[in-house]
Tab-separated table of C-alpha atoms and ligand atoms in Angstrom:
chain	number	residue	atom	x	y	z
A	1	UNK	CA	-29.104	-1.023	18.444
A	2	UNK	CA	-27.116	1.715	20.248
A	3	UNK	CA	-23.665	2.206	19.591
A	4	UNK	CA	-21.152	4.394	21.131
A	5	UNK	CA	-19.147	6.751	19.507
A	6	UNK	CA	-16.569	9.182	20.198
A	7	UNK	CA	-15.864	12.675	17.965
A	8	UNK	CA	-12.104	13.188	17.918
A	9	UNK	CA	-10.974	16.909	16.973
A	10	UNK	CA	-7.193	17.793	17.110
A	11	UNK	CA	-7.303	22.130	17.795
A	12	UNK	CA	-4.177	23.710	17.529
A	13	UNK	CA	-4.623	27.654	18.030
A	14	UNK	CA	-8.583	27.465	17.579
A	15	UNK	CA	-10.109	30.108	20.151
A	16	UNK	CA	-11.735	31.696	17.560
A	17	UNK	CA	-13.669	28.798	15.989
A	18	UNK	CA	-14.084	26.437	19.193
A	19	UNK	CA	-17.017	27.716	20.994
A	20	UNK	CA	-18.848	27.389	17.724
A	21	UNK	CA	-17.330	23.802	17.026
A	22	UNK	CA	-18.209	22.587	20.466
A	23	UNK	CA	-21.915	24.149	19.960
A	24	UNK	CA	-22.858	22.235	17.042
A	25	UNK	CA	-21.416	19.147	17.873
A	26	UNK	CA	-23.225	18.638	21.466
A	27	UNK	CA	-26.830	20.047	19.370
A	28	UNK	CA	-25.601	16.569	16.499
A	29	UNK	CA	-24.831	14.259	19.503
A	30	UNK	CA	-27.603	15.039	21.722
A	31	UNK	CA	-30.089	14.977	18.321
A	32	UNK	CA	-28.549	11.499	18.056
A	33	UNK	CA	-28.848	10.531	21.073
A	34	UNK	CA	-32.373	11.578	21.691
A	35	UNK	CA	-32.967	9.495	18.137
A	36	UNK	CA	-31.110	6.271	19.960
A	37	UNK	CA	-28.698	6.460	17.456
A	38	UNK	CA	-25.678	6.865	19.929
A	39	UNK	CA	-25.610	5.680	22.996
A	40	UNK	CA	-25.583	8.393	26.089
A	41	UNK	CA	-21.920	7.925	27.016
A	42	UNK	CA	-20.828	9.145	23.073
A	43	UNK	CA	-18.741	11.914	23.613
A	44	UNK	CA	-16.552	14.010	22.152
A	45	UNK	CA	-12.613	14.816	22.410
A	46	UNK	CA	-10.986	17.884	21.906
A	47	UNK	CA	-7.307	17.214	21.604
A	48	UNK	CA	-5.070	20.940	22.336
A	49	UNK	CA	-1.984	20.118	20.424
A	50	UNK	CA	0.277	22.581	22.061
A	51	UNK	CA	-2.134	25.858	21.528
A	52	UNK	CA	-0.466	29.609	22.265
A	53	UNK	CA	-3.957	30.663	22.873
A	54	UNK	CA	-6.411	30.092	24.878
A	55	UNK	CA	-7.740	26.869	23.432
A	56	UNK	CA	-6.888	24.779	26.574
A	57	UNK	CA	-8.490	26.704	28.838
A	58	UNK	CA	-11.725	27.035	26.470
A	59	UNK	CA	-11.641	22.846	26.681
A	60	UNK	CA	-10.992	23.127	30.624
A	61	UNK	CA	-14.458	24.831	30.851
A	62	UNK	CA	-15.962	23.198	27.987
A	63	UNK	CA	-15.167	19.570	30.130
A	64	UNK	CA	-16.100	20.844	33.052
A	65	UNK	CA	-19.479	21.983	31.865
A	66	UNK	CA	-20.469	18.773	30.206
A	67	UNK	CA	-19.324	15.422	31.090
A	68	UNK	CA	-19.448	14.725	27.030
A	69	UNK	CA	-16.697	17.061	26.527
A	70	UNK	CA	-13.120	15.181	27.363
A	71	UNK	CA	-9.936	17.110	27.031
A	72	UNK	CA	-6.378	16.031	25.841
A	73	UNK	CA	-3.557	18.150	25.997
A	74	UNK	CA	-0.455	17.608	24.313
A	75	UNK	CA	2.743	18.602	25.665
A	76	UNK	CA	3.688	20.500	22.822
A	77	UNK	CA	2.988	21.116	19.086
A	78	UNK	CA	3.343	18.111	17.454
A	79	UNK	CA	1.296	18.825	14.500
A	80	UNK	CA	-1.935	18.064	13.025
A	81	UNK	CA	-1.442	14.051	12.794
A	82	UNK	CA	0.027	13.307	16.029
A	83	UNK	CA	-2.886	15.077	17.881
A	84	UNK	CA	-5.222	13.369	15.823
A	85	UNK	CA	-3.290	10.015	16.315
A	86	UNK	CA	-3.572	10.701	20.170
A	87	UNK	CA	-7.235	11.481	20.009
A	88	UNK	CA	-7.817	8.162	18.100
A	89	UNK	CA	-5.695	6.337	20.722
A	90	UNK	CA	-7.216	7.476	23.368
A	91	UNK	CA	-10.885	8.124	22.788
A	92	UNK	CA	-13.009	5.277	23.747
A	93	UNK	CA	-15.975	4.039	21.612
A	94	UNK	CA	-17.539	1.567	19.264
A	95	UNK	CA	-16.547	3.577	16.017
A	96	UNK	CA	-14.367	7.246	16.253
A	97	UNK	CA	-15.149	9.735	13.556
A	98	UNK	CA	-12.126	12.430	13.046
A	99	UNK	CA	-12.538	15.903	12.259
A	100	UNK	CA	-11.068	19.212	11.740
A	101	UNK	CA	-11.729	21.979	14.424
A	102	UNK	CA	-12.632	24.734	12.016
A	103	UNK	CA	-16.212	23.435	10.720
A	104	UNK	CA	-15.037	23.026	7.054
A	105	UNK	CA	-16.220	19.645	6.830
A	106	UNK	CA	-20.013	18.916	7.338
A	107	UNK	CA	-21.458	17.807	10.654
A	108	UNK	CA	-24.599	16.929	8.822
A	109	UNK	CA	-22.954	13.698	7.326
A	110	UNK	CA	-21.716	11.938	10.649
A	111	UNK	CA	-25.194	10.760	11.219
A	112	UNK	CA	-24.741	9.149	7.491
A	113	UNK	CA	-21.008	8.311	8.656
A	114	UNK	CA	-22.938	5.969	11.739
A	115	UNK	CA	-25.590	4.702	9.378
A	116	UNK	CA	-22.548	3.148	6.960
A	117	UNK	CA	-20.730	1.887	10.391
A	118	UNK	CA	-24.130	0.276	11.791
A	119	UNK	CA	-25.060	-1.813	8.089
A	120	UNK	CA	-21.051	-3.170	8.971
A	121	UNK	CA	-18.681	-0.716	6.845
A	122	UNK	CA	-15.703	-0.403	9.037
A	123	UNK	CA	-14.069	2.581	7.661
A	124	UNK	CA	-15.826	5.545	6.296
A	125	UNK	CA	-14.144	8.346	4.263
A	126	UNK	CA	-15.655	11.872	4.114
A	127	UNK	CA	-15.323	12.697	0.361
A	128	UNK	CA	-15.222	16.267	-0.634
A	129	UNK	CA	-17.866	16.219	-3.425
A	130	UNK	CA	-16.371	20.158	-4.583
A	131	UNK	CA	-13.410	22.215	-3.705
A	132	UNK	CA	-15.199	25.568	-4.753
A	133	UNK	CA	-14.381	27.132	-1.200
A	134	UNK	CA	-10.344	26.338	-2.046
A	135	UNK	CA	-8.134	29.134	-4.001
A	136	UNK	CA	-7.304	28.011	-7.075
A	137	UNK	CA	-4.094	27.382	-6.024
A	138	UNK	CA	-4.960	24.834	-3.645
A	139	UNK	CA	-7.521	23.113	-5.949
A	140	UNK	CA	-5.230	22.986	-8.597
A	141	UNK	CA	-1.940	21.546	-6.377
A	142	UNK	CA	-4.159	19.514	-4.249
A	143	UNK	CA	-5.250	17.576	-7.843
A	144	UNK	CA	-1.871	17.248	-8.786
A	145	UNK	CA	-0.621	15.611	-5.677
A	146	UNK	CA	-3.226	13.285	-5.794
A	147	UNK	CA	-2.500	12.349	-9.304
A	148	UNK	CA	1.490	12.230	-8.883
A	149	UNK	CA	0.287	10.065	-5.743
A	150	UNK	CA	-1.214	7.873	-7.853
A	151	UNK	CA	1.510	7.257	-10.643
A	152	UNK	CA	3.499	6.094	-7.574
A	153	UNK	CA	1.465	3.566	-6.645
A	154	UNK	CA	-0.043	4.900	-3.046
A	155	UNK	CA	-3.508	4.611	-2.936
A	156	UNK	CA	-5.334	7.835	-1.464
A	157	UNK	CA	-8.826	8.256	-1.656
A	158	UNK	CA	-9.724	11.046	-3.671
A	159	UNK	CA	-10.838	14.248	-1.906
A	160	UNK	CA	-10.745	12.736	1.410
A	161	UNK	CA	-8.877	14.576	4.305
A	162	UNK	CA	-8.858	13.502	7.648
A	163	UNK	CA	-12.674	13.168	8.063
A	164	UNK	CA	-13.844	9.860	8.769
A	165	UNK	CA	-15.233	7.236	10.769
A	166	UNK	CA	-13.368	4.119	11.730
A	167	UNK	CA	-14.494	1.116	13.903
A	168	UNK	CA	-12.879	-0.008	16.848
A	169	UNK	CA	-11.493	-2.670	15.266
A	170	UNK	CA	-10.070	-0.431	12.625
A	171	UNK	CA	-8.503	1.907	15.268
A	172	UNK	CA	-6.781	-1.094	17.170
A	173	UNK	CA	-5.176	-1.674	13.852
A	174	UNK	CA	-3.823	1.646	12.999
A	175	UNK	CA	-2.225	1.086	17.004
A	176	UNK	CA	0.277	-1.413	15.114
A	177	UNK	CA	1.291	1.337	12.751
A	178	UNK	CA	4.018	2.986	15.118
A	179	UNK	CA	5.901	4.991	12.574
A	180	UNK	CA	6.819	8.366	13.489
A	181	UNK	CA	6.084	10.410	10.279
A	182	UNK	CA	2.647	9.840	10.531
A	183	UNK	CA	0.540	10.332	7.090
A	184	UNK	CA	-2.808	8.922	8.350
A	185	UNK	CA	-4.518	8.797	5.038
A	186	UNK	CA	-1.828	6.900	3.628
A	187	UNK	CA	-2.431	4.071	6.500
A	188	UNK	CA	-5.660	3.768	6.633
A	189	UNK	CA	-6.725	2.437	3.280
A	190	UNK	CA	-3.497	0.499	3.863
A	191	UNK	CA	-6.066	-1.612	6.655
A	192	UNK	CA	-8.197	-3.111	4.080
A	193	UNK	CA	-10.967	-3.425	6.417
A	194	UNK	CA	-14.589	-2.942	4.653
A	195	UNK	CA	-14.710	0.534	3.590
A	196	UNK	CA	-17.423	3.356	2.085
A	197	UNK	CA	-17.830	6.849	1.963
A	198	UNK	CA	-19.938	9.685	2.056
A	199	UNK	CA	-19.732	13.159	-0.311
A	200	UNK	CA	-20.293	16.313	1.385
A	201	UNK	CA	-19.204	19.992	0.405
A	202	UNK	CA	-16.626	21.512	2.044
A	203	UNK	CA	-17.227	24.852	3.424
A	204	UNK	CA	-14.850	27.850	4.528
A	205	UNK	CA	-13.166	27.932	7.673
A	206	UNK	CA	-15.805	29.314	10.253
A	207	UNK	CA	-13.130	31.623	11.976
A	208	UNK	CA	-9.856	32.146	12.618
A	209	UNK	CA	-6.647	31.333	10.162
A	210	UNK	CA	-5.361	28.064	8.176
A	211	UNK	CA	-3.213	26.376	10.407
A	212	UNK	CA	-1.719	24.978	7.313
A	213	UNK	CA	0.766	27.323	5.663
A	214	UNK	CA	2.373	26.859	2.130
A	215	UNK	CA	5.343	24.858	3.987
A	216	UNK	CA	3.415	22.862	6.376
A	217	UNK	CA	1.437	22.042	3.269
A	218	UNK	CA	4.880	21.101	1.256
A	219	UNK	CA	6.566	19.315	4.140
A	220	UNK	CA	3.274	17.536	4.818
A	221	UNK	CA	3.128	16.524	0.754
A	222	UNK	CA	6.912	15.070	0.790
A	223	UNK	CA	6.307	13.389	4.239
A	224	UNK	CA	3.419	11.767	2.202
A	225	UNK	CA	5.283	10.363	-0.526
A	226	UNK	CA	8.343	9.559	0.791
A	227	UNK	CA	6.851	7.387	3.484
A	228	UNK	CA	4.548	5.796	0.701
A	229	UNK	CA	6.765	5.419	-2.155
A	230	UNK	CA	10.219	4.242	-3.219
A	231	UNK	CA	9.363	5.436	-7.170
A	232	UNK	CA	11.435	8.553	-6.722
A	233	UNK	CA	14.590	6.039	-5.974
A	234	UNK	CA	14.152	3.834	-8.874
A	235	UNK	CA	13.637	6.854	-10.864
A	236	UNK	CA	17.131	7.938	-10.386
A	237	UNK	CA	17.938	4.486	-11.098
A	238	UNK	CA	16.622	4.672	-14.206
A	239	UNK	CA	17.673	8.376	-14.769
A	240	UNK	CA	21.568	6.997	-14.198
A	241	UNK	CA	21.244	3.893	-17.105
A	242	UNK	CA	19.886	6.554	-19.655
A	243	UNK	CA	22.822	8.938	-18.674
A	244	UNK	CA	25.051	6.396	-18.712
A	245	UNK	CA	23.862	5.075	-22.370
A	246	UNK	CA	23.615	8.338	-23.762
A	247	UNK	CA	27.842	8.881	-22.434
A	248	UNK	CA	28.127	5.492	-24.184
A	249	UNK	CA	26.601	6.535	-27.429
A	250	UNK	CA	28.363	10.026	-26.998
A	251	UNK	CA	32.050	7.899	-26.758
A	252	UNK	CA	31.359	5.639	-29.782
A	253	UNK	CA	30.801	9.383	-31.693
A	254	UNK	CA	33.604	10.819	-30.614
A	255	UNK	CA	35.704	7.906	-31.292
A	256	UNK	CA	34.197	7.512	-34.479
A	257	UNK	CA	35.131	10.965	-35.504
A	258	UNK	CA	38.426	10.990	-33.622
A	259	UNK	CA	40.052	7.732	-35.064
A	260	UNK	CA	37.472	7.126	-38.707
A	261	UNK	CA	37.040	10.697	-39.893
A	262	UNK	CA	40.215	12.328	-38.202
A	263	UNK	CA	38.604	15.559	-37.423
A	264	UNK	CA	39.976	17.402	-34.215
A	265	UNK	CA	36.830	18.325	-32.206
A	266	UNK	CA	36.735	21.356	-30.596
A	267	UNK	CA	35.082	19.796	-27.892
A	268	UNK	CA	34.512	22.706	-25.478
A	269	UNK	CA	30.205	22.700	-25.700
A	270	UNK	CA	30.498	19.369	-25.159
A	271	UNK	CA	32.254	18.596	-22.499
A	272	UNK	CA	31.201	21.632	-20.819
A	273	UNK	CA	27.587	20.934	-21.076
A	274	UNK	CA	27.741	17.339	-19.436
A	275	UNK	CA	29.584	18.499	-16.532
A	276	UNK	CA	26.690	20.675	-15.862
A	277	UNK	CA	23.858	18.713	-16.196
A	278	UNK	CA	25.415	15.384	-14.494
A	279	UNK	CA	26.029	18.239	-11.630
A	280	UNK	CA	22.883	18.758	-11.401
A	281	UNK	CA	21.198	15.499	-12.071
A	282	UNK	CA	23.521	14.685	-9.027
A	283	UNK	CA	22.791	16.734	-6.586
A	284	UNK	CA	18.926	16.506	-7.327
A	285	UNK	CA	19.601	12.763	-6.563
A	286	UNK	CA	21.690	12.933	-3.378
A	287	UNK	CA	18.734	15.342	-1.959
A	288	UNK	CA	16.184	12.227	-3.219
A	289	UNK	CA	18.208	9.743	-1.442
A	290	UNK	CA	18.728	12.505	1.312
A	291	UNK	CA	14.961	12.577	2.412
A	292	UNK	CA	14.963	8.937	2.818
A	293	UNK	CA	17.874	8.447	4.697
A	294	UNK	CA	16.597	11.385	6.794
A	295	UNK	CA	13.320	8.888	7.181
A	296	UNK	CA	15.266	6.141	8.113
A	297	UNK	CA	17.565	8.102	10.666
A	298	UNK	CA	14.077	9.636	12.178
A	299	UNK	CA	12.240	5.763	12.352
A	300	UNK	CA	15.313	4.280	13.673
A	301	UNK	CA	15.004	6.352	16.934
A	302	UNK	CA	12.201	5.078	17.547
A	303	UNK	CA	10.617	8.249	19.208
A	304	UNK	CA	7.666	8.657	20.927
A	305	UNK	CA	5.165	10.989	18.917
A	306	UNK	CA	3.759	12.512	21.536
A	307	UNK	CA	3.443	13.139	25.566
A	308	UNK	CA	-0.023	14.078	27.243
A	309	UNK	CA	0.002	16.422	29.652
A	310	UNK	CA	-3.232	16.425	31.100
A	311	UNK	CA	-6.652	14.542	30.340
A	312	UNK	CA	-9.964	15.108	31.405
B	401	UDP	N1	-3.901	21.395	13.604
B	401	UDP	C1	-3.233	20.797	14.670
B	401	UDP	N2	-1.885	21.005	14.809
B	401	UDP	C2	-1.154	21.770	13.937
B	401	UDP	C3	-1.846	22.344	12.824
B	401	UDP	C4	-3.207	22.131	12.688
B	401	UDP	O1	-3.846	20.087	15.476
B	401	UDP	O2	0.051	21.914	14.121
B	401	UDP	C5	-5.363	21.170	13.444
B	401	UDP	C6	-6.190	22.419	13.315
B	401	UDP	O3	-6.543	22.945	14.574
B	401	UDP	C7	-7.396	21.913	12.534
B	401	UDP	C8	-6.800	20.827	11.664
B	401	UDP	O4	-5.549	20.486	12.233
B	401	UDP	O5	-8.362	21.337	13.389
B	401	UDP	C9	-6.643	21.252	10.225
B	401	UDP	O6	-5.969	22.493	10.152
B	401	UDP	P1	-6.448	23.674	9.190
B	401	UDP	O7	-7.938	23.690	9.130
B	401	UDP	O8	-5.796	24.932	9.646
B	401	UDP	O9	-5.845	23.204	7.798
B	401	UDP	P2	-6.466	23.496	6.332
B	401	UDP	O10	-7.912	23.105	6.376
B	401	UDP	O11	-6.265	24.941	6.092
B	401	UDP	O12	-5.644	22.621	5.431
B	402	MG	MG1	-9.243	23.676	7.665
């Protein structure tokens, strides 16, 4: 049996690395193909999500050249998850497998990837089986977030990014997710068709820069849990009742002392110190409730994610 599958691969910025992307994955598809593993109208989709460079053009020629090779273009930067969402939505195929442009993930386990789809897994993560290519830094924050993740009840898969295969049936049910902060790999496990995975190591980016800096990488990390999670409100819940019994304990003292014992208290540390710290707890809380409402006020819209300009 033959399927058809479609490589989606969102490129914002990726001159450098794209030639070299494109090269590898027509030698995997063609080896497939040539094994009857794929059928001959796989292909693959290079999605330009608003590029300064010249990645569109590269995927002009690229298309043109092969007619594997579709192009989408997006009218403007809308960020990693958007493009991929309108690769995924677009792309036509038996099972889509998502990947990053800059050859960090292996090619070498797609084959493995269509093995899991064809023996009926519907959903296949790419697991990173090391993060020995990361900084420290990375490594380190990345473990933490999927921890803190964790203790708030969203359920990530563990090392996984946005490499994976899903089946058509899979994709027409991520269609039904239409909110607009998009954290795919919080949805997808959300599904609950079959899933598996594969392990592969993750290599350094072939060329070119992260398109990920430190605040991407923060925004992207709130965006994650605030879409996932309402912990962080009943936390301040929770934070206000032990406030509020600890004020309570605090009057029956300073009654006690006041009206039993009859000393004066000088009562400048402690007054002082309250105001300060209930300030703070405050504002922290305000911000908390702050990010939702901004989530609310951004889903309510009801904007579209994305326009394409051109496809080919
Ligand atoms: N990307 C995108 N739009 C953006 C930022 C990134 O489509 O606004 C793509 C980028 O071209 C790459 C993928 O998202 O294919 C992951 O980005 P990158 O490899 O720079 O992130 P990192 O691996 O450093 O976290
Ligand atoms: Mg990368």
């Amino acid at each position: 049996m033959t399927i058809r599958i479609a490589i989606v691969v969102p490129c914002y910025n990726e001159e450098e690395v794209l030639p070299e992307t494109h090269r590898r994955l027509m030698a995997l598809l063609s080896r497939l193909q040539a094994a009857a593993v794929v059928s001959h109208d796989s292909s693959v989709y290079f999605v330009d999500d608003g590029s300064k460079d010249g990645t569109w053009p590269l995927i002009e020629s690229l298309a043109k050249s092969d007619a594997r090779v579709h192009g989408i273009k997006l009218a403007q930067n809308r960020g990693h998850q958007n493009a991929l969402m309108a690769g995924l939505m677009s792309a036509e195929g038996d099972a889509l497998v998502s990947i990053d442009a800059d050859l960090q993930d292996d090619l070498g386990v797609i084959e493995a990837m269509v093995q899991a789809f064809l023996d009926g897994t519907e959903i296949v993560y790419g697991v990173r089986d090391s993060r020995a290519t990361d900084t420290f830094f990375k490594r380190e924050t990345a473990h933490l977030y999927y921890r803190l993740m964790r203790r708030m009840g969203v359920d990530l898969i563990y090392n996984h990014a946005d490499f994976r295969l899903m089946s058509r049936r899979s994709v027409d049910a991520l269609r039904q997710y239409d909110e607009v902060n998009l954290f795919l790999r919080g949805i997808v496990p959300l599904i609950g068709f079959k899933t598996g995975s594969v392990k592969y190591d993750r290599a350094e980016r072939f060329a070119g820069e992260s398109k990920y800096p430190l605040r991407k990488m923060l925004a992207f990390a709130i965006n994650g849990i605030t879409s996932f999670s309402v912990v962080p409100l009943r936390l301040i819940t929770f934070g206000g009742i032990v406030v509020s019994l600890l004020s309570f304990l605090m009057t029956l003292y300073v009654l006690y002392g006041r009206l039993v014992m009859g000393t004066v208290i000088p009562g400048w540390a402690s007054s002082v110190i309250p105001v300060y710290l209930l300030g703070g707890i405050q504002l922290l809380s305000i911000g908390v409730l702050g990010e939702y409402v901004s989530k609310i006020y951004m889903e309510t819209k009801r904007r579209p994610r994305y326009f394409i300009e051109r496809s080919l």
